[in-house]
Amino acid sequence: MAIIGAGPAGLLLGQLLLRQGIDAVILERHTAAHVLGRIRAGVLEPGTVELITRAGCDRRLRAEGLLHGGVNLCFGGERHRIDLVGLTGGKQVTVYGQTEVTRDLMDARAAAGAVTHYEAEEVSLHDFDGPRPFLRFVRDGAERTLHCEFIAGCDGFHGISRPSVPESAMETFERVYPFGWLGLLADVPPVNEELIYVNHEDGFALCSMRSPTRSRYYLQCPAEERVENWSDERFWDELRRRLDPEAASRLTTGPALEKSIAPLRSFVTEPLRFGRLFLAGDAAHIVPPTGAKGLNLAASDVHYLSEALIEHFCDGSSAGLEAYSSRALARIWKAERFSWWMTSMMHRFPEVGRFGRRIQRAELEYLVSSRAAATALAENYVGLPY
Ligand code: APR
Ligand code: PHB
């Protein structure tokens, strides 16, 4: 097996295969330190935790992850709690940063002595439409070739796998949102024990965390906004303004460890299989971060793909591989719908006008007053079954 990309998708796939004795080499463009330097979301569905457990990488996650049984929606200056546990028959999400998941998977891989070629340059994919695919890449200035049975394209949205497929063989679906998220990470205690998603006249805000002493906050901002325009002070003032009065009065501020702007996009490519190449994770789809589905969706792809590969290598059956694309896409589209819906409900869209804002408000009021509506949010938030 050749895996392109040492993000969570590639590493998790590698680890699940390794545990079944299937040899998987990973090629990664950057250094391990660079991969770990990226700050990403941090809410894990129980299914993702289960998969990390199966990969044997759950020790630190169990010790340090924060179990959350609820999530909060704030609008009209009031906060409303969605009782995830009560509405889903006992399910909780785990707050544990993607960076930490990646670190744990990298450590396990290193301990097992599995081969990862970091700083692999000019990776190119060959003959994946035939029986003997191979990869070429440059490492330490020397050109190398890697022969394999299958290629997993786990190289993210800007990777090389998806563009290696002829355009005529795939269909893509995309929506770009007219705003971004300005994120700030700080070593201050979180304003609330659970996450707060805020719909405010001036835009969305999110209060999240990495630990009891580290907070992660976001503000909706114009797509073309520059991070240099946001001093820490301006960020904290704006966040405080968007919160309900009680939360605002409890907000602890401090110097930012990191501040960055991310665009919001929905994107899906179909199918996910091209001969002996399989796409998984951000290489195949992107969701806007509202709802925290990015990493969880990468994990569910890896669930279907690892099962299919294990079935192929251990039982000699290709049924799982045949079904991979349609199985994974069925769940992907449901998470795409949920992320799009959460985004639509929580953000300020200038073009919808006064009517659109009243509709948004009615939707939120319905959501927090109807058990049926709240259940629909809760079951998607904790993750649909695989
Ligand atoms: N050659 C080798 N490696 C590459 C190449 C290439 N041409 N292009 C990209 N990569 C590597 C990147 O450096 C990165 O480490 O592939 C990896 C892809 O990792 P991610 O972008 O983290 O994607 P994925 O593993 O699918 O994880 C999805 O990441 O963006 C978040 O919200 C998303 O949480 C989700 C998760
Ligand atoms: C985060 O903690 O970074 C986070 C949490 C929830 C989201 C998005 C991001 O929906």
GROMACS .gro file of C-alpha atoms and ligand atoms in nm:
model
  432
    1MET     CA    1   0.000   0.000   0.000
    2ALA     CA    2   0.128   0.347  -0.080
    3ILE     CA    3  -0.027   0.637   0.110
    4ILE     CA    4   0.024   0.997   0.002
    5GLY     CA    5  -0.002   1.244   0.291
    6ALA     CA    6   0.078   1.215   0.662
    7GLY     CA    7  -0.224   1.410   0.786
    8PRO     CA    8  -0.478   1.237   1.009
    9ALA     CA    9  -0.633   1.044   0.717
   10GLY     CA   10  -0.305   0.895   0.591
   11LEU     CA   11  -0.167   0.823   0.936
   12LEU     CA   12  -0.486   0.661   1.064
   13LEU     CA   13  -0.515   0.444   0.754
   14GLY     CA   14  -0.150   0.344   0.785
   15GLN     CA   15  -0.194   0.247   1.149
   16LEU     CA   16  -0.512   0.042   1.096
   17LEU     CA   17  -0.344  -0.149   0.811
   18LEU     CA   18  -0.022  -0.199   1.002
   19ARG     CA   19  -0.215  -0.365   1.285
   20GLN     CA   20  -0.337  -0.627   1.036
   21GLY     CA   21   0.014  -0.683   0.906
   22ILE     CA   22  -0.043  -0.488   0.584
   23ASP     CA   23   0.262  -0.295   0.474
   24ALA     CA   24   0.191   0.073   0.404
   25VAL     CA   25   0.453   0.332   0.313
   26ILE     CA   26   0.364   0.700   0.356
   27LEU     CA   27   0.502   0.983   0.141
   28GLU     CA   28   0.465   1.331   0.293
   29ARG     CA   29   0.570   1.656   0.128
   30HIS     CA   30   0.654   1.840   0.450
   31THR     CA   31   0.847   1.764   0.769
   32ALA     CA   32   0.669   1.608   1.067
   33ALA     CA   33   0.720   1.935   1.259
   34HIS     CA   34   0.548   2.130   0.983
   35VAL     CA   35   0.251   1.892   0.980
   36LEU     CA   36   0.222   1.930   1.358
   37GLY     CA   37   0.243   2.309   1.333
   38ARG     CA   38  -0.099   2.337   1.168
   39ILE     CA   39  -0.381   2.427   1.402
   40ARG     CA   40  -0.707   2.259   1.312
   41ALA     CA   41  -1.039   2.173   1.477
   42GLY     CA   42  -1.072   1.953   1.781
   43VAL     CA   43  -1.409   1.784   1.830
   44LEU     CA   44  -1.414   1.406   1.786
   45GLU     CA   45  -1.725   1.195   1.729
   46PRO     CA   46  -1.746   0.871   1.931
   47GLY     CA   47  -1.695   0.680   1.604
   48THR     CA   48  -1.366   0.864   1.545
   49VAL     CA   49  -1.254   0.786   1.901
   50GLU     CA   50  -1.343   0.420   1.844
   51LEU     CA   51  -1.133   0.414   1.527
   52ILE     CA   52  -0.835   0.576   1.700
   53THR     CA   53  -0.877   0.312   1.971
   54ARG     CA   54  -0.872   0.036   1.711
   55ALA     CA   55  -0.552   0.189   1.578
   56GLY     CA   56  -0.408   0.158   1.932
   57CYS     CA   57  -0.353   0.532   1.968
   58ASP     CA   58  -0.610   0.632   2.230
   59ARG     CA   59  -0.406   0.640   2.549
   60ARG     CA   60  -0.345   1.015   2.566
   61LEU     CA   61  -0.684   1.092   2.413
   62ARG     CA   62  -0.856   0.903   2.695
   63ALA     CA   63  -0.641   1.073   2.960
   64GLU     CA   64  -0.650   1.429   2.829
   65GLY     CA   65  -0.955   1.456   2.602
   66LEU     CA   66  -1.254   1.644   2.744
   67LEU     CA   67  -1.589   1.467   2.720
   68HIS     CA   68  -1.872   1.704   2.629
   69GLY     CA   69  -2.234   1.599   2.674
   70GLY     CA   70  -2.381   1.920   2.535
   71VAL     CA   71  -2.325   2.210   2.301
   72ASN     CA   72  -2.466   2.564   2.322
   73LEU     CA   73  -2.631   2.792   2.070
   74CYS     CA   74  -2.645   3.163   2.145
   75PHE     CA   75  -2.875   3.403   1.958
   76GLY     CA   76  -3.072   3.714   2.050
   77GLY     CA   77  -2.832   3.753   2.342
   78GLU     CA   78  -2.945   3.427   2.504
   79ARG     CA   79  -2.774   3.091   2.535
   80HIS     CA   80  -2.955   2.759   2.480
   81ARG     CA   81  -2.807   2.418   2.556
   82ILE     CA   82  -2.851   2.121   2.325
   83ASP     CA   83  -2.832   1.811   2.544
   84LEU     CA   84  -2.633   1.574   2.323
   85VAL     CA   85  -2.638   1.292   2.577
   86GLY     CA   86  -3.012   1.310   2.642
   87LEU     CA   87  -3.104   1.342   2.275
   88THR     CA   88  -2.879   1.066   2.137
   89GLY     CA   89  -2.918   0.792   2.394
   90GLY     CA   90  -2.596   0.873   2.580
   91LYS     CA   91  -2.347   0.988   2.316
   92GLN     CA   92  -2.080   1.249   2.387
   93VAL     CA   93  -1.813   1.419   2.179
   94THR     CA   94  -1.448   1.442   2.283
   95VAL     CA   95  -1.260   1.770   2.265
   96TYR     CA   96  -0.902   1.681   2.168
   97GLY     CA   97  -0.704   1.877   1.910
   98GLN     CA   98  -0.635   1.739   1.564
   99THR     CA   99  -0.271   1.828   1.620
  100GLU     CA  100  -0.264   1.590   1.918
  101VAL     CA  101  -0.439   1.312   1.723
  102THR     CA  102  -0.174   1.354   1.453
  103ARG     CA  103   0.109   1.349   1.708
  104ASP     CA  104  -0.021   1.027   1.871
  105LEU     CA  105  -0.052   0.856   1.532
  106MET     CA  106   0.299   0.968   1.430
  107ASP     CA  107   0.445   0.839   1.758
  108ALA     CA  108   0.276   0.500   1.714
  109ARG     CA  109   0.403   0.480   1.358
  110ALA     CA  110   0.757   0.561   1.463
  111ALA     CA  111   0.740   0.307   1.749
  112ALA     CA  112   0.629   0.036   1.503
  113GLY     CA  113   0.919   0.119   1.273
  114ALA     CA  114   0.689   0.184   0.975
  115VAL     CA  115   0.838   0.378   0.683
  116THR     CA  116   0.735   0.741   0.631
  117HIS     CA  117   0.926   0.947   0.377
  118TYR     CA  118   0.896   1.304   0.496
  119GLU     CA  119   1.004   1.585   0.263
  120ALA     CA  120   0.911   1.368  -0.036
  121GLU     CA  121   0.914   1.613  -0.328
  122GLU     CA  122   0.755   1.595  -0.671
  123VAL     CA  123   0.537   1.296  -0.590
  124SER     CA  124   0.372   1.168  -0.907
  125LEU     CA  125   0.120   0.887  -0.959
  126HIS     CA  126   0.153   0.635  -1.243
  127ASP     CA  127  -0.048   0.350  -1.400
  128PHE     CA  128  -0.319   0.342  -1.133
  129ASP     CA  129  -0.567   0.245  -1.404
  130GLY     CA  130  -0.375  -0.081  -1.454
  131PRO     CA  131  -0.264  -0.374  -1.233
  132ARG     CA  132   0.077  -0.234  -1.131
  133PRO     CA  133   0.063   0.125  -1.011
  134PHE     CA  134   0.372   0.309  -0.887
  135LEU     CA  135   0.478   0.644  -0.748
  136ARG     CA  136   0.782   0.853  -0.829
  137PHE     CA  137   0.923   1.106  -0.588
  138VAL     CA  138   1.241   1.292  -0.505
  139ARG     CA  139   1.403   1.264  -0.166
  140ASP     CA  140   1.740   1.403  -0.060
  141GLY     CA  141   1.790   1.505  -0.422
  142ALA     CA  142   1.754   1.149  -0.556
  143GLU     CA  143   1.465   1.023  -0.769
  144ARG     CA  144   1.293   0.715  -0.628
  145THR     CA  145   1.018   0.478  -0.735
  146LEU     CA  146   0.767   0.305  -0.510
  147HIS     CA  147   0.576   0.007  -0.651
  148CYS     CA  148   0.253  -0.085  -0.477
  149GLU     CA  149  -0.078  -0.264  -0.514
  150PHE     CA  150  -0.293   0.035  -0.429
  151ILE     CA  151  -0.251   0.408  -0.374
  152ALA     CA  152  -0.444   0.599  -0.107
  153GLY     CA  153  -0.464   0.970  -0.189
  154CYS     CA  154  -0.477   1.124   0.160
  155ASP     CA  155  -0.296   1.442   0.060
  156GLY     CA  156  -0.557   1.702   0.145
  157PHE     CA  157  -0.736   1.959  -0.066
  158HIS     CA  158  -0.415   2.092  -0.229
  159GLY     CA  159  -0.260   1.751  -0.287
  160ILE     CA  160  -0.149   1.583  -0.609
  161SER     CA  161  -0.379   1.277  -0.607
  162ARG     CA  162  -0.705   1.439  -0.716
  163PRO     CA  163  -0.543   1.645  -0.997
  164SER     CA  164  -0.378   1.325  -1.126
  165VAL     CA  165  -0.718   1.189  -1.228
  166PRO     CA  166  -0.836   1.293  -1.575
  167GLU     CA  167  -1.101   1.563  -1.537
  168SER     CA  168  -1.343   1.367  -1.754
  169ALA     CA  169  -1.341   1.082  -1.500
  170MET     CA  170  -1.474   1.286  -1.210
  171GLU     CA  171  -1.740   1.532  -1.113
  172THR     CA  172  -1.695   1.804  -0.853
  173PHE     CA  173  -1.948   2.000  -0.649
  174GLU     CA  174  -1.857   2.323  -0.474
  175ARG     CA  175  -1.988   2.615  -0.274
  176VAL     CA  176  -1.765   2.895  -0.152
  177TYR     CA  177  -1.903   3.109   0.130
  178PRO     CA  178  -1.870   3.488   0.123
  179PHE     CA  179  -1.679   3.505   0.455
  180GLY     CA  180  -1.402   3.344   0.657
  181TRP     CA  181  -1.321   3.254   1.017
  182LEU     CA  182  -1.062   3.449   1.210
  183GLY     CA  183  -0.926   3.211   1.474
  184LEU     CA  184  -0.730   3.286   1.790
  185LEU     CA  185  -0.557   3.041   2.023
  186ALA     CA  186  -0.463   3.155   2.375
  187ASP     CA  187  -0.352   3.009   2.705
  188VAL     CA  188  -0.653   3.130   2.899
  189PRO     CA  189  -0.925   2.919   3.061
  190PRO     CA  190  -1.225   2.864   2.828
  191VAL     CA  191  -1.516   3.103   2.883
  192ASN     CA  192  -1.752   2.805   2.918
  193GLU     CA  193  -1.718   2.435   2.996
  194GLU     CA  194  -1.890   2.348   2.668
  195LEU     CA  195  -1.869   2.497   2.319
  196ILE     CA  196  -2.082   2.802   2.234
  197TYR     CA  197  -2.186   2.867   1.872
  198VAL     CA  198  -2.305   3.229   1.844
  199ASN     CA  199  -2.536   3.387   1.587
  200HIS     CA  200  -2.499   3.765   1.628
  201GLU     CA  201  -2.622   4.055   1.414
  202ASP     CA  202  -2.260   4.134   1.327
  203GLY     CA  203  -2.165   3.777   1.252
  204PHE     CA  204  -2.093   3.431   1.387
  205ALA     CA  205  -1.861   3.355   1.678
  206LEU     CA  206  -1.745   3.027   1.832
  207CYS     CA  207  -1.599   2.955   2.175
  208SER     CA  208  -1.403   2.631   2.175
  209MET     CA  209  -1.104   2.496   2.363
  210ARG     CA  210  -0.810   2.260   2.359
  211SER     CA  211  -0.778   2.199   2.736
  212PRO     CA  212  -0.892   2.353   3.067
  213THR     CA  213  -0.620   2.616   3.023
  214ARG     CA  214  -0.619   2.669   2.646
  215SER     CA  215  -0.899   2.833   2.447
  216ARG     CA  216  -0.976   2.848   2.078
  217TYR     CA  217  -1.208   3.125   1.958
  218TYR     CA  218  -1.335   3.224   1.615
  219LEU     CA  219  -1.509   3.525   1.460
  220GLN     CA  220  -1.683   3.545   1.124
  221CYS     CA  221  -1.496   3.800   0.912
  222PRO     CA  222  -1.506   3.917   0.549
  223ALA     CA  223  -1.342   3.667   0.310
  224GLU     CA  224  -1.079   3.923   0.206
  225GLU     CA  225  -0.997   4.031   0.566
  226ARG     CA  226  -0.628   4.047   0.665
  227VAL     CA  227  -0.512   3.907   0.996
  228GLU     CA  228  -0.280   4.209   1.041
  229ASN     CA  229  -0.590   4.422   1.088
  230TRP     CA  230  -0.677   4.235   1.404
  231SER     CA  231  -0.480   4.317   1.716
  232ASP     CA  232  -0.545   4.079   2.006
  233GLU     CA  233  -0.735   4.358   2.175
  234ARG     CA  234  -0.966   4.413   1.878
  235PHE     CA  235  -1.036   4.039   1.861
  236TRP     CA  236  -1.124   4.014   2.231
  237ASP     CA  237  -1.345   4.324   2.216
  238GLU     CA  238  -1.536   4.191   1.918
  239LEU     CA  239  -1.576   3.843   2.069
  240ARG     CA  240  -1.704   3.991   2.396
  241ARG     CA  241  -1.958   4.198   2.202
  242ARG     CA  242  -2.096   3.892   2.023
  243LEU     CA  243  -2.141   3.682   2.341
  244ASP     CA  244  -2.438   3.682   2.577
  245PRO     CA  245  -2.385   3.920   2.874
  246GLU     CA  246  -2.316   3.644   3.127
  247ALA     CA  247  -2.049   3.475   2.912
  248ALA     CA  248  -1.906   3.815   2.813
  249SER     CA  249  -1.854   3.903   3.179
  250ARG     CA  250  -1.661   3.577   3.235
  251LEU     CA  251  -1.434   3.600   2.930
  252THR     CA  252  -1.065   3.578   3.022
  253THR     CA  253  -0.835   3.737   2.765
  254GLY     CA  254  -0.463   3.700   2.706
  255PRO     CA  255  -0.195   3.716   2.437
  256ALA     CA  256  -0.265   3.513   2.121
  257LEU     CA  257  -0.042   3.210   2.056
  258GLU     CA  258  -0.174   3.199   1.702
  259LYS     CA  259  -0.413   3.398   1.487
  260SER     CA  260  -0.518   3.307   1.134
  261ILE     CA  261  -0.798   3.337   0.881
  262ALA     CA  262  -0.953   3.036   0.709
  263PRO     CA  263  -1.191   3.051   0.413
  264LEU     CA  264  -1.515   2.850   0.425
  265ARG     CA  265  -1.590   2.605   0.149
  266SER     CA  266  -1.806   2.301   0.073
  267PHE     CA  267  -1.656   2.066  -0.186
  268VAL     CA  268  -1.711   1.705  -0.295
  269THR     CA  269  -1.551   1.502  -0.570
  270GLU     CA  270  -1.715   1.188  -0.713
  271PRO     CA  271  -1.629   0.905  -0.736
  272LEU     CA  272  -1.357   0.828  -0.480
  273ARG     CA  273  -1.202   0.539  -0.668
  274PHE     CA  274  -1.014   0.544  -0.997
  275GLY     CA  275  -0.877   0.197  -1.067
  276ARG     CA  276  -0.617   0.138  -0.796
  277LEU     CA  277  -0.628   0.490  -0.656
  278PHE     CA  278  -0.860   0.572  -0.364
  279LEU     CA  279  -0.920   0.925  -0.236
  280ALA     CA  280  -0.990   0.986   0.135
  281GLY     CA  281  -1.023   1.288   0.363
  282ASP     CA  282  -0.972   1.646   0.247
  283ALA     CA  283  -0.835   1.520  -0.086
  284ALA     CA  284  -1.193   1.420  -0.168
  285HIS     CA  285  -1.408   1.670   0.018
  286ILE     CA  286  -1.411   1.987   0.224
  287VAL     CA  287  -1.673   2.104   0.472
  288PRO     CA  288  -1.701   2.446   0.634
  289PRO     CA  289  -1.586   2.407   0.998
  290THR     CA  290  -1.925   2.484   1.155
  291GLY     CA  291  -2.013   2.149   1.312
  292ALA     CA  292  -1.653   2.023   1.323
  293LYS     CA  293  -1.696   1.750   1.063
  294GLY     CA  294  -1.364   1.777   0.869
  295LEU     CA  295  -1.152   1.540   1.073
  296ASN     CA  296  -1.446   1.313   1.155
  297LEU     CA  297  -1.527   1.275   0.788
  298ALA     CA  298  -1.165   1.191   0.708
  299ALA     CA  299  -1.189   0.925   0.981
  300SER     CA  300  -1.509   0.772   0.840
  301ASP     CA  301  -1.355   0.747   0.492
  302VAL     CA  302  -1.061   0.569   0.651
  303HIS     CA  303  -1.300   0.338   0.833
  304TYR     CA  304  -1.460   0.223   0.505
  305LEU     CA  305  -1.129   0.212   0.316
  306SER     CA  306  -0.934   0.023   0.583
  307GLU     CA  307  -1.211  -0.239   0.618
  308ALA     CA  308  -1.217  -0.282   0.241
  309LEU     CA  309  -0.838  -0.318   0.214
  310ILE     CA  310  -0.823  -0.561   0.506
  311GLU     CA  311  -1.099  -0.766   0.340
  312HIS     CA  312  -0.896  -0.764   0.017
  313PHE     CA  313  -0.557  -0.852   0.166
  314CYS     CA  314  -0.675  -1.091   0.440
  315ASP     CA  315  -0.986  -1.256   0.291
  316GLY     CA  316  -0.923  -1.215  -0.081
  317SER     CA  317  -1.255  -1.038  -0.138
  318SER     CA  318  -1.279  -0.717  -0.339
  319ALA     CA  319  -1.645  -0.645  -0.247
  320GLY     CA  320  -1.547  -0.374   0.003
  321LEU     CA  321  -1.317  -0.203  -0.246
  322GLU     CA  322  -1.595  -0.206  -0.507
  323ALA     CA  323  -1.834  -0.049  -0.256
  324TYR     CA  324  -1.590   0.203  -0.101
  325SER     CA  325  -1.680   0.504  -0.311
  326SER     CA  326  -2.057   0.477  -0.278
  327ARG     CA  327  -2.047   0.385   0.092
  328ALA     CA  328  -1.818   0.672   0.183
  329LEU     CA  329  -2.003   0.923  -0.036
  330ALA     CA  330  -2.340   0.842   0.121
  331ARG     CA  331  -2.207   0.951   0.460
  332ILE     CA  332  -2.000   1.238   0.316
  333TRP     CA  333  -2.307   1.401   0.161
  334LYS     CA  334  -2.496   1.382   0.489
  335ALA     CA  335  -2.210   1.555   0.668
  336GLU     CA  336  -2.187   1.808   0.383
  337ARG     CA  337  -2.556   1.882   0.430
  338PHE     CA  338  -2.520   1.920   0.807
  339SER     CA  339  -2.214   2.148   0.781
  340TRP     CA  340  -2.384   2.362   0.515
  341TRP     CA  341  -2.700   2.384   0.727
  342MET     CA  342  -2.513   2.478   1.048
  343THR     CA  343  -2.318   2.737   0.850
  344SER     CA  344  -2.635   2.879   0.692
  345MET     CA  345  -2.812   2.899   1.026
  346MET     CA  346  -2.532   3.054   1.230
  347HIS     CA  347  -2.368   3.312   1.000
  348ARG     CA  348  -2.460   3.654   0.879
  349PHE     CA  349  -2.522   3.640   0.502
  350PRO     CA  350  -2.546   3.998   0.373
  351GLU     CA  351  -2.738   3.896   0.061
  352VAL     CA  352  -3.037   3.732   0.237
  353GLY     CA  353  -3.173   4.062   0.364
  354ARG     CA  354  -3.426   4.124   0.642
  355PHE     CA  355  -3.652   3.837   0.537
  356GLY     CA  356  -3.367   3.590   0.547
  357ARG     CA  357  -3.269   3.704   0.895
  358ARG     CA  358  -3.620   3.651   1.030
  359ILE     CA  359  -3.622   3.300   0.877
  360GLN     CA  360  -3.285   3.227   1.038
  361ARG     CA  361  -3.419   3.346   1.373
  362ALA     CA  362  -3.733   3.132   1.335
  363GLU     CA  363  -3.519   2.828   1.258
  364LEU     CA  364  -3.308   2.881   1.572
  365GLU     CA  365  -3.617   2.932   1.789
  366TYR     CA  366  -3.773   2.618   1.648
  367LEU     CA  367  -3.453   2.427   1.709
  368VAL     CA  368  -3.432   2.511   2.079
  369SER     CA  369  -3.804   2.459   2.144
  370SER     CA  370  -3.865   2.131   1.958
  371ARG     CA  371  -3.718   1.804   2.080
  372ALA     CA  372  -3.748   1.664   1.728
  373ALA     CA  373  -3.549   1.951   1.575
  374ALA     CA  374  -3.288   1.945   1.852
  375THR     CA  375  -3.252   1.568   1.808
  376ALA     CA  376  -3.174   1.617   1.439
  377LEU     CA  377  -2.891   1.853   1.532
  378ALA     CA  378  -2.765   1.630   1.814
  379GLU     CA  379  -2.750   1.308   1.614
  380ASN     CA  380  -2.556   1.477   1.336
  381TYR     CA  381  -2.326   1.658   1.579
  382VAL     CA  382  -2.222   1.335   1.754
  383GLY     CA  383  -2.189   1.172   1.410
  384LEU     CA  384  -2.416   0.950   1.202
  385PRO     CA  385  -2.347   0.576   1.222
  386TYR     CA  386  -2.091   0.427   0.982
  387APR     N1  387   0.291   1.500  -0.179
  387APR     C1  388   0.299   1.449  -0.054
  387APR     N2  389   0.223   1.492   0.049
  387APR     C2  390   0.135   1.590   0.024
  387APR     C3  391   0.120   1.646  -0.105
  387APR     C4  392   0.202   1.596  -0.209
  387APR     N3  393   0.192   1.645  -0.333
  387APR     N4  394   0.023   1.740  -0.099
  387APR     C5  395  -0.019   1.744   0.028
  387APR     N5  396   0.048   1.654   0.104
  387APR     C6  397   0.032   1.630   0.248
  387APR     C7  398   0.016   1.758   0.327
  387APR     O1  399   0.143   1.817   0.357
  387APR     C8  400  -0.056   1.710   0.452
  387APR     O2  401   0.032   1.675   0.555
  387APR     O3  402  -0.089   1.560   0.272
  387APR     C9  403  -0.132   1.587   0.405
  387APR    C10  404  -0.283   1.608   0.405
  387APR     O4  405  -0.327   1.627   0.536
  387APR     P1  406  -0.458   1.712   0.575
  387APR     O5  407  -0.464   1.834   0.493
  387APR     O6  408  -0.459   1.724   0.722
  387APR     O7  409  -0.580   1.618   0.525
  387APR     P2  410  -0.646   1.488   0.588
  387APR     O8  411  -0.544   1.394   0.641
  387APR     O9  412  -0.745   1.444   0.487
  387APR    O10  413  -0.722   1.540   0.716
  387APR    C11  414  -0.842   1.607   0.711
  387APR    O11  415  -0.764   1.811   0.801
  387APR    O12  416  -0.811   2.016   0.700
  387APR    C12  417  -0.841   1.932   0.803
  387APR    O13  418  -1.069   1.976   0.847
  387APR    C13  419  -0.980   1.887   0.792
  387APR    O14  420  -0.974   1.792   0.998
  387APR    C14  421  -0.973   1.759   0.863
  387APR    C15  422  -0.845   1.701   0.827
  388PHB     C1  423  -1.220   2.407   1.720
  388PHB     O1  424  -1.209   2.379   1.840
  388PHB     O2  425  -1.123   2.449   1.655
  388PHB     C2  426  -1.353   2.392   1.657
  388PHB     C3  427  -1.459   2.340   1.728
  388PHB     C4  428  -1.582   2.327   1.671
  388PHB     C5  429  -1.601   2.364   1.540
  388PHB     C6  430  -1.495   2.415   1.466
  388PHB     C7  431  -1.371   2.429   1.524
  388PHB     O3  432  -1.724   2.353   1.484
   0.00000   0.00000   0.00000
